[in-house]
Amino acid sequence: MLTVHTLVDLRAALRQQPHWALVPTMGNLHAGHLALIARARAEHVPVVASIFVNRLQFGPHEDFDRYPRTLQRDAELLDEAGCDLLFAPDEAEMYPQPQTFRVLPDPAIADILDGAARPGHFEGVATVVMKLFQMVQPTHAVFGKKDYQQLLLIRRMVEQFALPIHIIGLDTVRAEDGLALSSRNGYLTPDERAQAPQLQAALRALAEDVRGAATPEQVHLLEQQALARLNQLGWTPDYLTLRRRSDLQPPTAQDLHRGTPCVVLAAARLGRTRLIDNLEC
Ligand code: PAF
């Protein structure tokens, strides 16, 4: 695997092949990221991974500074996983002048759920992903479904800007006890790590409970009960809610009646660590 740090070297490497699949990451790779690489390889095009901890998508009091940077180990893992090219720019290379032009995502998607809890987060995500798409010009790009809202937003951005990129969403990879793999799991203390699968359990319970619900009011009540249970277990939830898969809006009575595809999504803090997860239902 070739590793490049500059746009000039990236473009020179990309010129060797006509089509590329991109796997954008912020590094500190785990089995979930390696599954994205494997999925990209299944497209039978060379695979380029990017590692860049994107300041624009972190709030002022979030974990940008302590986000784990493990480039050497990440490069070894990518190499073993069959990745062909690694693009690991530093901040000056990615944002040579301050990035004053930004991608402003649709607030209907970007200002709800994680966007409500983390103002500006999705503007930062959309801006860096658009920039990576321009730099790499991939034919395919692979994202994990753990970041469900991010995946929907990127799909919409690609559609609306008519970018010729096939976006592939991959199911969340989980530890044996059900915890969704995430770089932020490394922040958990041993006790918190033992407790962390409760988030996935809460999603399963809510998905089960809402099966019989006929009205949005009933769903709302079940969500409130689920939030209260999570609170009692010592979590501080931002949201735990049933949404339509297509636009992440709450299902109407008609949706509930018709069985419109939905997803339950949660974000909650355990100690100092904020975890997110979801379950299609
Ligand atoms: O999902 C992530 O790791 C990041 O949000 C992404 C897509 C690499 C953009 O920084």
PDB file of C-alpha atoms and ligand atoms in Angstrom:
ATOM      1  CA  MET A   1       0.000   0.000   0.000  1.00  0.00           C
ATOM      2  CA  LEU A   2       1.224   3.442  -0.886  1.00  0.00           C
ATOM      3  CA  THR A   3       0.761   6.237   1.679  1.00  0.00           C
ATOM      4  CA  VAL A   4       0.571   9.852   0.521  1.00  0.00           C
ATOM      5  CA  HIS A   5       0.142  13.024   2.539  1.00  0.00           C
ATOM      6  CA  THR A   6      -0.248  15.711  -0.142  1.00  0.00           C
ATOM      7  CA  LEU A   7      -2.810  16.429  -2.822  1.00  0.00           C
ATOM      8  CA  VAL A   8      -0.093  16.446  -5.510  1.00  0.00           C
ATOM      9  CA  ASP A   9       1.032  12.925  -4.539  1.00  0.00           C
ATOM     10  CA  LEU A  10      -2.567  11.757  -4.180  1.00  0.00           C
ATOM     11  CA  ARG A  11      -3.443  12.887  -7.715  1.00  0.00           C
ATOM     12  CA  ALA A  12      -0.283  11.282  -9.126  1.00  0.00           C
ATOM     13  CA  ALA A  13      -1.193   7.960  -7.473  1.00  0.00           C
ATOM     14  CA  LEU A  14      -4.839   8.138  -8.536  1.00  0.00           C
ATOM     15  CA  ARG A  15      -3.844   8.708 -12.176  1.00  0.00           C
ATOM     16  CA  GLN A  16      -2.528   5.128 -12.341  1.00  0.00           C
ATOM     17  CA  GLN A  17      -6.090   3.723 -12.363  1.00  0.00           C
ATOM     18  CA  PRO A  18      -9.352   4.969 -13.907  1.00  0.00           C
ATOM     19  CA  HIS A  19     -11.750   4.016 -11.077  1.00  0.00           C
ATOM     20  CA  TRP A  20     -11.366   4.133  -7.307  1.00  0.00           C
ATOM     21  CA  ALA A  21     -13.476   3.278  -4.273  1.00  0.00           C
ATOM     22  CA  LEU A  22     -13.030   5.693  -1.364  1.00  0.00           C
ATOM     23  CA  VAL A  23     -13.355   4.810   2.326  1.00  0.00           C
ATOM     24  CA  PRO A  24     -13.216   8.077   4.304  1.00  0.00           C
ATOM     25  CA  THR A  25     -12.210   7.680   7.975  1.00  0.00           C
ATOM     26  CA  MET A  26     -10.878   9.639  10.895  1.00  0.00           C
ATOM     27  CA  GLY A  27      -8.420   6.844  11.746  1.00  0.00           C
ATOM     28  CA  ASN A  28      -8.037   4.812  14.933  1.00  0.00           C
ATOM     29  CA  LEU A  29      -9.277   1.953  12.832  1.00  0.00           C
ATOM     30  CA  HIS A  30     -11.166  -1.079  14.118  1.00  0.00           C
ATOM     31  CA  ALA A  31     -12.882  -4.091  12.553  1.00  0.00           C
ATOM     32  CA  GLY A  32     -15.791  -1.874  11.436  1.00  0.00           C
ATOM     33  CA  HIS A  33     -13.468   0.198   9.237  1.00  0.00           C
ATOM     34  CA  LEU A  34     -11.806  -2.931   7.876  1.00  0.00           C
ATOM     35  CA  ALA A  35     -15.248  -4.229   6.890  1.00  0.00           C
ATOM     36  CA  LEU A  36     -15.696  -1.000   4.881  1.00  0.00           C
ATOM     37  CA  ILE A  37     -12.413  -1.718   3.088  1.00  0.00           C
ATOM     38  CA  ALA A  38     -13.532  -5.301   2.367  1.00  0.00           C
ATOM     39  CA  ARG A  39     -16.849  -3.971   1.014  1.00  0.00           C
ATOM     40  CA  ALA A  40     -15.013  -1.477  -1.194  1.00  0.00           C
ATOM     41  CA  ARG A  41     -12.741  -4.235  -2.525  1.00  0.00           C
ATOM     42  CA  ALA A  42     -15.825  -6.235  -3.493  1.00  0.00           C
ATOM     43  CA  GLU A  43     -16.445  -3.593  -6.192  1.00  0.00           C
ATOM     44  CA  HIS A  44     -13.265  -4.822  -7.952  1.00  0.00           C
ATOM     45  CA  VAL A  45     -11.740  -1.374  -8.164  1.00  0.00           C
ATOM     46  CA  PRO A  46      -8.647  -0.194  -6.283  1.00  0.00           C
ATOM     47  CA  VAL A  47      -9.371   1.171  -2.819  1.00  0.00           C
ATOM     48  CA  VAL A  48      -8.202   4.468  -1.357  1.00  0.00           C
ATOM     49  CA  ALA A  49      -8.753   5.150   2.352  1.00  0.00           C
ATOM     50  CA  SER A  50      -8.449   8.596   3.865  1.00  0.00           C
ATOM     51  CA  ILE A  51      -7.503   9.375   7.442  1.00  0.00           C
ATOM     52  CA  PHE A  52      -8.215  12.904   8.580  1.00  0.00           C
ATOM     53  CA  VAL A  53      -9.548  14.087  11.934  1.00  0.00           C
ATOM     54  CA  ASN A  54     -11.796  16.844  10.705  1.00  0.00           C
ATOM     55  CA  ARG A  55     -11.847  19.803  13.086  1.00  0.00           C
ATOM     56  CA  LEU A  56     -14.885  21.301  11.289  1.00  0.00           C
ATOM     57  CA  GLN A  57     -17.206  18.545  12.496  1.00  0.00           C
ATOM     58  CA  PHE A  58     -16.314  18.862  16.200  1.00  0.00           C
ATOM     59  CA  GLY A  59     -17.991  21.337  18.528  1.00  0.00           C
ATOM     60  CA  PRO A  60     -15.820  23.628  20.687  1.00  0.00           C
ATOM     61  CA  HIS A  61     -16.172  21.409  23.795  1.00  0.00           C
ATOM     62  CA  GLU A  62     -15.998  18.080  22.015  1.00  0.00           C
ATOM     63  CA  ASP A  63     -13.187  15.531  21.786  1.00  0.00           C
ATOM     64  CA  PHE A  64     -11.185  16.885  18.799  1.00  0.00           C
ATOM     65  CA  ASP A  65      -7.972  17.206  20.853  1.00  0.00           C
ATOM     66  CA  ARG A  66      -8.188  13.816  22.520  1.00  0.00           C
ATOM     67  CA  TYR A  67      -9.474  11.954  19.435  1.00  0.00           C
ATOM     68  CA  PRO A  68      -6.973   9.055  19.085  1.00  0.00           C
ATOM     69  CA  ARG A  69      -4.387   9.530  16.319  1.00  0.00           C
ATOM     70  CA  THR A  70      -2.784   6.159  15.521  1.00  0.00           C
ATOM     71  CA  LEU A  71      -1.539   6.588  11.958  1.00  0.00           C
ATOM     72  CA  GLN A  72       1.222   3.976  11.941  1.00  0.00           C
ATOM     73  CA  ARG A  73      -0.990   1.189  13.312  1.00  0.00           C
ATOM     74  CA  ASP A  74      -3.843   2.273  10.998  1.00  0.00           C
ATOM     75  CA  ALA A  75      -1.547   2.072   7.959  1.00  0.00           C
ATOM     76  CA  GLU A  76      -0.504  -1.469   8.927  1.00  0.00           C
ATOM     77  CA  LEU A  77      -4.139  -2.540   9.323  1.00  0.00           C
ATOM     78  CA  LEU A  78      -5.135  -1.003   5.988  1.00  0.00           C
ATOM     79  CA  ASP A  79      -2.225  -2.690   4.262  1.00  0.00           C
ATOM     80  CA  GLU A  80      -3.213  -6.087   5.725  1.00  0.00           C
ATOM     81  CA  ALA A  81      -6.832  -5.456   4.673  1.00  0.00           C
ATOM     82  CA  GLY A  82      -5.771  -5.012   1.039  1.00  0.00           C
ATOM     83  CA  CYS A  83      -6.193  -1.247   0.765  1.00  0.00           C
ATOM     84  CA  ASP A  84      -4.205   0.108  -2.185  1.00  0.00           C
ATOM     85  CA  LEU A  85      -3.665   3.735  -1.255  1.00  0.00           C
ATOM     86  CA  LEU A  86      -3.819   5.752   1.966  1.00  0.00           C
ATOM     87  CA  PHE A  87      -4.340   9.515   1.876  1.00  0.00           C
ATOM     88  CA  ALA A  88      -3.419  11.028   5.242  1.00  0.00           C
ATOM     89  CA  PRO A  89      -3.231  14.812   4.848  1.00  0.00           C
ATOM     90  CA  ASP A  90      -2.385  17.145   7.693  1.00  0.00           C
ATOM     91  CA  GLU A  91      -4.641  20.081   8.463  1.00  0.00           C
ATOM     92  CA  ALA A  92      -2.655  22.564   6.353  1.00  0.00           C
ATOM     93  CA  GLU A  93      -2.936  20.259   3.338  1.00  0.00           C
ATOM     94  CA  MET A  94      -6.664  19.684   3.769  1.00  0.00           C
ATOM     95  CA  TYR A  95      -7.601  23.259   4.580  1.00  0.00           C
ATOM     96  CA  PRO A  96      -4.735  25.356   3.107  1.00  0.00           C
ATOM     97  CA  GLN A  97      -6.447  28.625   3.909  1.00  0.00           C
ATOM     98  CA  PRO A  98      -9.153  28.527   6.495  1.00  0.00           C
ATOM     99  CA  GLN A  99     -12.019  26.756   4.716  1.00  0.00           C
ATOM    100  CA  THR A 100     -14.367  29.713   4.292  1.00  0.00           C
ATOM    101  CA  PHE A 101     -16.579  28.026   1.683  1.00  0.00           C
ATOM    102  CA  ARG A 102     -18.729  25.342   3.288  1.00  0.00           C
ATOM    103  CA  VAL A 103     -21.399  22.882   2.227  1.00  0.00           C
ATOM    104  CA  LEU A 104     -24.628  23.903   3.947  1.00  0.00           C
ATOM    105  CA  PRO A 105     -26.746  20.766   4.307  1.00  0.00           C
ATOM    106  CA  ASP A 106     -30.543  20.669   4.312  1.00  0.00           C
ATOM    107  CA  PRO A 107     -31.580  21.588   7.886  1.00  0.00           C
ATOM    108  CA  ALA A 108     -34.432  19.064   7.666  1.00  0.00           C
ATOM    109  CA  ILE A 109     -31.754  16.376   7.905  1.00  0.00           C
ATOM    110  CA  ALA A 110     -28.786  18.218   9.398  1.00  0.00           C
ATOM    111  CA  ASP A 111     -30.460  20.013  12.315  1.00  0.00           C
ATOM    112  CA  ILE A 112     -32.318  17.086  13.873  1.00  0.00           C
ATOM    113  CA  LEU A 113     -31.117  14.247  16.138  1.00  0.00           C
ATOM    114  CA  ASP A 114     -27.304  14.376  16.140  1.00  0.00           C
ATOM    115  CA  GLY A 115     -27.413  17.740  14.368  1.00  0.00           C
ATOM    116  CA  ALA A 116     -29.574  19.182  17.163  1.00  0.00           C
ATOM    117  CA  ALA A 117     -27.225  17.800  19.812  1.00  0.00           C
ATOM    118  CA  ARG A 118     -24.088  18.848  17.906  1.00  0.00           C
ATOM    119  CA  PRO A 119     -24.791  22.157  16.100  1.00  0.00           C
ATOM    120  CA  GLY A 120     -22.702  22.534  12.944  1.00  0.00           C
ATOM    121  CA  HIS A 121     -21.564  18.903  13.012  1.00  0.00           C
ATOM    122  CA  PHE A 122     -23.128  17.934   9.702  1.00  0.00           C
ATOM    123  CA  GLU A 123     -21.965  21.094   7.958  1.00  0.00           C
ATOM    124  CA  GLY A 124     -18.450  20.000   8.931  1.00  0.00           C
ATOM    125  CA  VAL A 125     -19.079  16.453   7.724  1.00  0.00           C
ATOM    126  CA  ALA A 126     -20.629  17.560   4.413  1.00  0.00           C
ATOM    127  CA  THR A 127     -17.789  20.015   3.794  1.00  0.00           C
ATOM    128  CA  VAL A 128     -14.984  17.527   4.379  1.00  0.00           C
ATOM    129  CA  VAL A 129     -16.711  14.711   2.495  1.00  0.00           C
ATOM    130  CA  MET A 130     -17.379  17.014  -0.475  1.00  0.00           C
ATOM    131  CA  LYS A 131     -13.743  18.074  -0.371  1.00  0.00           C
ATOM    132  CA  LEU A 132     -12.538  14.459  -0.236  1.00  0.00           C
ATOM    133  CA  PHE A 133     -14.849  13.621  -3.148  1.00  0.00           C
ATOM    134  CA  GLN A 134     -13.318  16.476  -5.164  1.00  0.00           C
ATOM    135  CA  MET A 135      -9.773  15.448  -4.264  1.00  0.00           C
ATOM    136  CA  VAL A 136     -10.200  11.739  -4.968  1.00  0.00           C
ATOM    137  CA  GLN A 137     -13.043  11.757  -7.524  1.00  0.00           C
ATOM    138  CA  PRO A 138     -13.987   8.181  -6.645  1.00  0.00           C
ATOM    139  CA  THR A 139     -16.561   6.139  -8.537  1.00  0.00           C
ATOM    140  CA  HIS A 140     -17.650   4.467  -5.266  1.00  0.00           C
ATOM    141  CA  ALA A 141     -17.579   5.492  -1.614  1.00  0.00           C
ATOM    142  CA  VAL A 142     -18.383   3.320   1.399  1.00  0.00           C
ATOM    143  CA  PHE A 143     -19.812   4.518   4.737  1.00  0.00           C
ATOM    144  CA  GLY A 144     -21.000   2.647   7.819  1.00  0.00           C
ATOM    145  CA  LYS A 145     -24.652   2.562   8.834  1.00  0.00           C
ATOM    146  CA  LYS A 146     -23.708   3.236  12.457  1.00  0.00           C
ATOM    147  CA  ASP A 147     -23.647   6.887  11.399  1.00  0.00           C
ATOM    148  CA  TYR A 148     -27.122   6.509   9.912  1.00  0.00           C
ATOM    149  CA  GLN A 149     -27.907  10.218   9.689  1.00  0.00           C
ATOM    150  CA  GLN A 150     -24.497  10.932   8.137  1.00  0.00           C
ATOM    151  CA  LEU A 151     -25.104   8.270   5.485  1.00  0.00           C
ATOM    152  CA  LEU A 152     -28.515   9.728   4.577  1.00  0.00           C
ATOM    153  CA  LEU A 153     -27.051  13.228   4.401  1.00  0.00           C
ATOM    154  CA  ILE A 154     -24.216  12.104   2.120  1.00  0.00           C
ATOM    155  CA  ARG A 155     -26.628  10.244  -0.148  1.00  0.00           C
ATOM    156  CA  ARG A 156     -28.735  13.419  -0.457  1.00  0.00           C
ATOM    157  CA  MET A 157     -25.678  15.606  -1.063  1.00  0.00           C
ATOM    158  CA  VAL A 158     -24.456  13.295  -3.833  1.00  0.00           C
ATOM    159  CA  GLU A 159     -27.929  13.297  -5.418  1.00  0.00           C
ATOM    160  CA  GLN A 160     -28.412  17.057  -5.201  1.00  0.00           C
ATOM    161  CA  PHE A 161     -24.956  17.948  -6.538  1.00  0.00           C
ATOM    162  CA  ALA A 162     -25.254  15.221  -9.199  1.00  0.00           C
ATOM    163  CA  LEU A 163     -21.941  13.694  -8.174  1.00  0.00           C
ATOM    164  CA  PRO A 164     -21.186  10.542 -10.186  1.00  0.00           C
ATOM    165  CA  ILE A 165     -20.398   8.491  -7.081  1.00  0.00           C
ATOM    166  CA  HIS A 166     -22.096   5.285  -6.020  1.00  0.00           C
ATOM    167  CA  ILE A 167     -22.637   5.497  -2.246  1.00  0.00           C
ATOM    168  CA  ILE A 168     -22.589   2.170  -0.436  1.00  0.00           C
ATOM    169  CA  GLY A 169     -23.868   1.824   3.149  1.00  0.00           C
ATOM    170  CA  LEU A 170     -22.564  -1.066   5.210  1.00  0.00           C
ATOM    171  CA  ASP A 171     -24.195  -2.696   8.248  1.00  0.00           C
ATOM    172  CA  THR A 172     -22.711  -1.879  11.632  1.00  0.00           C
ATOM    173  CA  VAL A 173     -20.062  -4.250  12.915  1.00  0.00           C
ATOM    174  CA  ARG A 174     -20.618  -5.179  16.562  1.00  0.00           C
ATOM    175  CA  ALA A 175     -18.664  -6.706  19.418  1.00  0.00           C
ATOM    176  CA  GLU A 176     -19.914 -10.102  20.634  1.00  0.00           C
ATOM    177  CA  ASP A 177     -22.009  -8.429  23.334  1.00  0.00           C
ATOM    178  CA  GLY A 178     -23.785  -6.222  20.776  1.00  0.00           C
ATOM    179  CA  LEU A 179     -21.874  -2.959  21.262  1.00  0.00           C
ATOM    180  CA  ALA A 180     -21.420  -1.155  17.933  1.00  0.00           C
ATOM    181  CA  LEU A 181     -17.703  -0.800  17.183  1.00  0.00           C
ATOM    182  CA  SER A 182     -16.546   2.811  17.431  1.00  0.00           C
ATOM    183  CA  SER A 183     -13.265   4.608  17.975  1.00  0.00           C
ATOM    184  CA  ARG A 184     -14.940   6.334  20.937  1.00  0.00           C
ATOM    185  CA  ASN A 185     -15.433   2.970  22.734  1.00  0.00           C
ATOM    186  CA  GLY A 186     -11.775   3.349  23.696  1.00  0.00           C
ATOM    187  CA  TYR A 187     -12.761   6.224  26.027  1.00  0.00           C
ATOM    188  CA  LEU A 188     -14.911   3.886  28.178  1.00  0.00           C
ATOM    189  CA  THR A 189     -13.668   2.708  31.572  1.00  0.00           C
ATOM    190  CA  PRO A 190     -13.890  -1.107  32.112  1.00  0.00           C
ATOM    191  CA  ASP A 191     -17.122  -0.642  34.094  1.00  0.00           C
ATOM    192  CA  GLU A 192     -18.638   1.584  31.405  1.00  0.00           C
ATOM    193  CA  ARG A 193     -17.542  -0.866  28.700  1.00  0.00           C
ATOM    194  CA  ALA A 194     -19.433  -3.628  30.543  1.00  0.00           C
ATOM    195  CA  GLN A 195     -22.514  -1.382  30.687  1.00  0.00           C
ATOM    196  CA  ALA A 196     -22.277  -0.072  27.097  1.00  0.00           C
ATOM    197  CA  PRO A 197     -24.342  -2.855  25.393  1.00  0.00           C
ATOM    198  CA  GLN A 198     -27.352  -1.413  27.275  1.00  0.00           C
ATOM    199  CA  LEU A 199     -27.681   1.128  24.462  1.00  0.00           C
ATOM    200  CA  GLN A 200     -28.209  -1.567  21.844  1.00  0.00           C
ATOM    201  CA  ALA A 201     -30.567  -3.366  24.264  1.00  0.00           C
ATOM    202  CA  ALA A 202     -32.592  -0.149  24.649  1.00  0.00           C
ATOM    203  CA  LEU A 203     -32.901   0.123  20.865  1.00  0.00           C
ATOM    204  CA  ARG A 204     -34.047  -3.487  20.598  1.00  0.00           C
ATOM    205  CA  ALA A 205     -36.607  -2.987  23.360  1.00  0.00           C
ATOM    206  CA  LEU A 206     -37.994   0.175  21.743  1.00  0.00           C
ATOM    207  CA  ALA A 207     -38.130  -1.489  18.302  1.00  0.00           C
ATOM    208  CA  GLU A 208     -40.111  -4.313  19.900  1.00  0.00           C
ATOM    209  CA  ASP A 209     -42.419  -1.979  21.883  1.00  0.00           C
ATOM    210  CA  VAL A 210     -43.386   0.201  18.910  1.00  0.00           C
ATOM    211  CA  ARG A 211     -44.480  -2.808  16.860  1.00  0.00           C
ATOM    212  CA  GLY A 212     -48.002  -2.578  18.223  1.00  0.00           C
ATOM    213  CA  ALA A 213     -48.195   1.241  18.166  1.00  0.00           C
ATOM    214  CA  ALA A 214     -50.891   2.728  15.947  1.00  0.00           C
ATOM    215  CA  THR A 215     -50.439   6.463  16.534  1.00  0.00           C
ATOM    216  CA  PRO A 216     -47.527   8.906  16.830  1.00  0.00           C
ATOM    217  CA  GLU A 217     -48.746   9.682  20.373  1.00  0.00           C
ATOM    218  CA  GLN A 218     -48.340   6.050  21.402  1.00  0.00           C
ATOM    219  CA  VAL A 219     -44.863   5.986  19.862  1.00  0.00           C
ATOM    220  CA  HIS A 220     -43.959   9.167  21.738  1.00  0.00           C
ATOM    221  CA  LEU A 221     -45.063   7.656  25.042  1.00  0.00           C
ATOM    222  CA  LEU A 222     -43.004   4.499  24.407  1.00  0.00           C
ATOM    223  CA  GLU A 223     -39.991   6.658  23.531  1.00  0.00           C
ATOM    224  CA  GLN A 224     -40.384   8.610  26.796  1.00  0.00           C
ATOM    225  CA  GLN A 225     -40.543   5.353  28.775  1.00  0.00           C
ATOM    226  CA  ALA A 226     -37.445   4.022  26.974  1.00  0.00           C
ATOM    227  CA  LEU A 227     -35.565   7.278  27.679  1.00  0.00           C
ATOM    228  CA  ALA A 228     -36.528   7.082  31.357  1.00  0.00           C
ATOM    229  CA  ARG A 229     -35.244   3.485  31.600  1.00  0.00           C
ATOM    230  CA  LEU A 230     -31.924   4.489  30.024  1.00  0.00           C
ATOM    231  CA  ASN A 231     -31.694   7.423  32.442  1.00  0.00           C
ATOM    232  CA  GLN A 232     -32.279   5.097  35.380  1.00  0.00           C
ATOM    233  CA  LEU A 233     -29.368   2.964  34.203  1.00  0.00           C
ATOM    234  CA  GLY A 234     -27.099   6.004  34.534  1.00  0.00           C
ATOM    235  CA  TRP A 235     -27.021   7.185  30.906  1.00  0.00           C
ATOM    236  CA  THR A 236     -27.692  10.747  29.758  1.00  0.00           C
ATOM    237  CA  PRO A 237     -29.556  10.309  26.475  1.00  0.00           C
ATOM    238  CA  ASP A 238     -29.736  12.984  23.754  1.00  0.00           C
ATOM    239  CA  TYR A 239     -32.417  11.027  21.895  1.00  0.00           C
ATOM    240  CA  LEU A 240     -33.909   7.544  21.594  1.00  0.00           C
ATOM    241  CA  THR A 241     -36.512   7.628  18.890  1.00  0.00           C
ATOM    242  CA  LEU A 242     -38.339   5.911  16.034  1.00  0.00           C
ATOM    243  CA  ARG A 243     -37.961   7.556  12.618  1.00  0.00           C
ATOM    244  CA  ARG A 244     -38.712   6.830   8.985  1.00  0.00           C
ATOM    245  CA  ARG A 245     -35.610   5.473   7.233  1.00  0.00           C
ATOM    246  CA  SER A 246     -36.188   7.640   4.177  1.00  0.00           C
ATOM    247  CA  ASP A 247     -35.944  11.087   5.830  1.00  0.00           C
ATOM    248  CA  LEU A 248     -35.529  10.515   9.589  1.00  0.00           C
ATOM    249  CA  GLN A 249     -38.852  12.198  10.327  1.00  0.00           C
ATOM    250  CA  PRO A 250     -41.256  10.688  12.894  1.00  0.00           C
ATOM    251  CA  PRO A 251     -43.649   8.181  11.315  1.00  0.00           C
ATOM    252  CA  THR A 252     -47.266   9.309  10.860  1.00  0.00           C
ATOM    253  CA  ALA A 253     -50.253   7.144  11.776  1.00  0.00           C
ATOM    254  CA  GLN A 254     -50.415   6.154   8.106  1.00  0.00           C
ATOM    255  CA  ASP A 255     -46.734   5.105   8.163  1.00  0.00           C
ATOM    256  CA  LEU A 256     -47.368   2.995  11.272  1.00  0.00           C
ATOM    257  CA  HIS A 257     -50.418   1.439   9.646  1.00  0.00           C
ATOM    258  CA  ARG A 258     -48.634   0.696   6.358  1.00  0.00           C
ATOM    259  CA  GLY A 259     -45.426  -0.554   7.973  1.00  0.00           C
ATOM    260  CA  THR A 260     -43.240   2.112   6.324  1.00  0.00           C
ATOM    261  CA  PRO A 261     -39.575   1.110   6.886  1.00  0.00           C
ATOM    262  CA  CYS A 262     -38.323   2.732  10.073  1.00  0.00           C
ATOM    263  CA  VAL A 263     -35.218   2.859  12.211  1.00  0.00           C
ATOM    264  CA  VAL A 264     -34.741   3.451  15.922  1.00  0.00           C
ATOM    265  CA  LEU A 265     -31.816   5.715  16.695  1.00  0.00           C
ATOM    266  CA  ALA A 266     -30.109   6.656  19.939  1.00  0.00           C
ATOM    267  CA  ALA A 267     -27.336   8.886  21.205  1.00  0.00           C
ATOM    268  CA  ALA A 268     -26.472   8.872  24.875  1.00  0.00           C
ATOM    269  CA  ARG A 269     -23.630   9.733  27.168  1.00  0.00           C
ATOM    270  CA  LEU A 270     -22.117   7.215  29.551  1.00  0.00           C
ATOM    271  CA  GLY A 271     -19.706   9.042  31.826  1.00  0.00           C
ATOM    272  CA  ARG A 272     -17.638  11.255  29.506  1.00  0.00           C
ATOM    273  CA  THR A 273     -18.318   9.190  26.400  1.00  0.00           C
ATOM    274  CA  ARG A 274     -21.086   9.866  23.898  1.00  0.00           C
ATOM    275  CA  LEU A 275     -22.196   6.775  21.971  1.00  0.00           C
ATOM    276  CA  ILE A 276     -24.599   6.469  19.055  1.00  0.00           C
ATOM    277  CA  ASP A 277     -26.321   3.431  17.617  1.00  0.00           C
ATOM    278  CA  ASN A 278     -29.389   2.472  15.589  1.00  0.00           C
ATOM    279  CA  LEU A 279     -31.476  -0.473  14.495  1.00  0.00           C
ATOM    280  CA  GLU A 280     -33.571  -0.748  11.341  1.00  0.00           C
ATOM    281  CA  CYS A 281     -37.038  -2.080  12.086  1.00  0.00           C
TER     282      CYS A 281
HETATM  283  O1  PAF B   1     -17.604   8.856   9.759  1.00  0.00           O
HETATM  284  C1  PAF B   1     -16.508   9.418   9.894  1.00  0.00           C
HETATM  285  O2  PAF B   1     -15.505   8.809  10.336  1.00  0.00           O
HETATM  286  C2  PAF B   1     -16.384  10.878   9.520  1.00  0.00           C
HETATM  287  O3  PAF B   1     -17.543  11.586   9.833  1.00  0.00           O
HETATM  288  C3  PAF B   1     -15.991  11.089   8.041  1.00  0.00           C
HETATM  289  C4  PAF B   1     -17.056  10.562   7.106  1.00  0.00           C
HETATM  290  C5  PAF B   1     -14.669  10.388   7.765  1.00  0.00           C
HETATM  291  C6  PAF B   1     -15.822  12.587   7.760  1.00  0.00           C
HETATM  292  O4  PAF B   1     -14.833  13.156   8.555  1.00  0.00           O
END
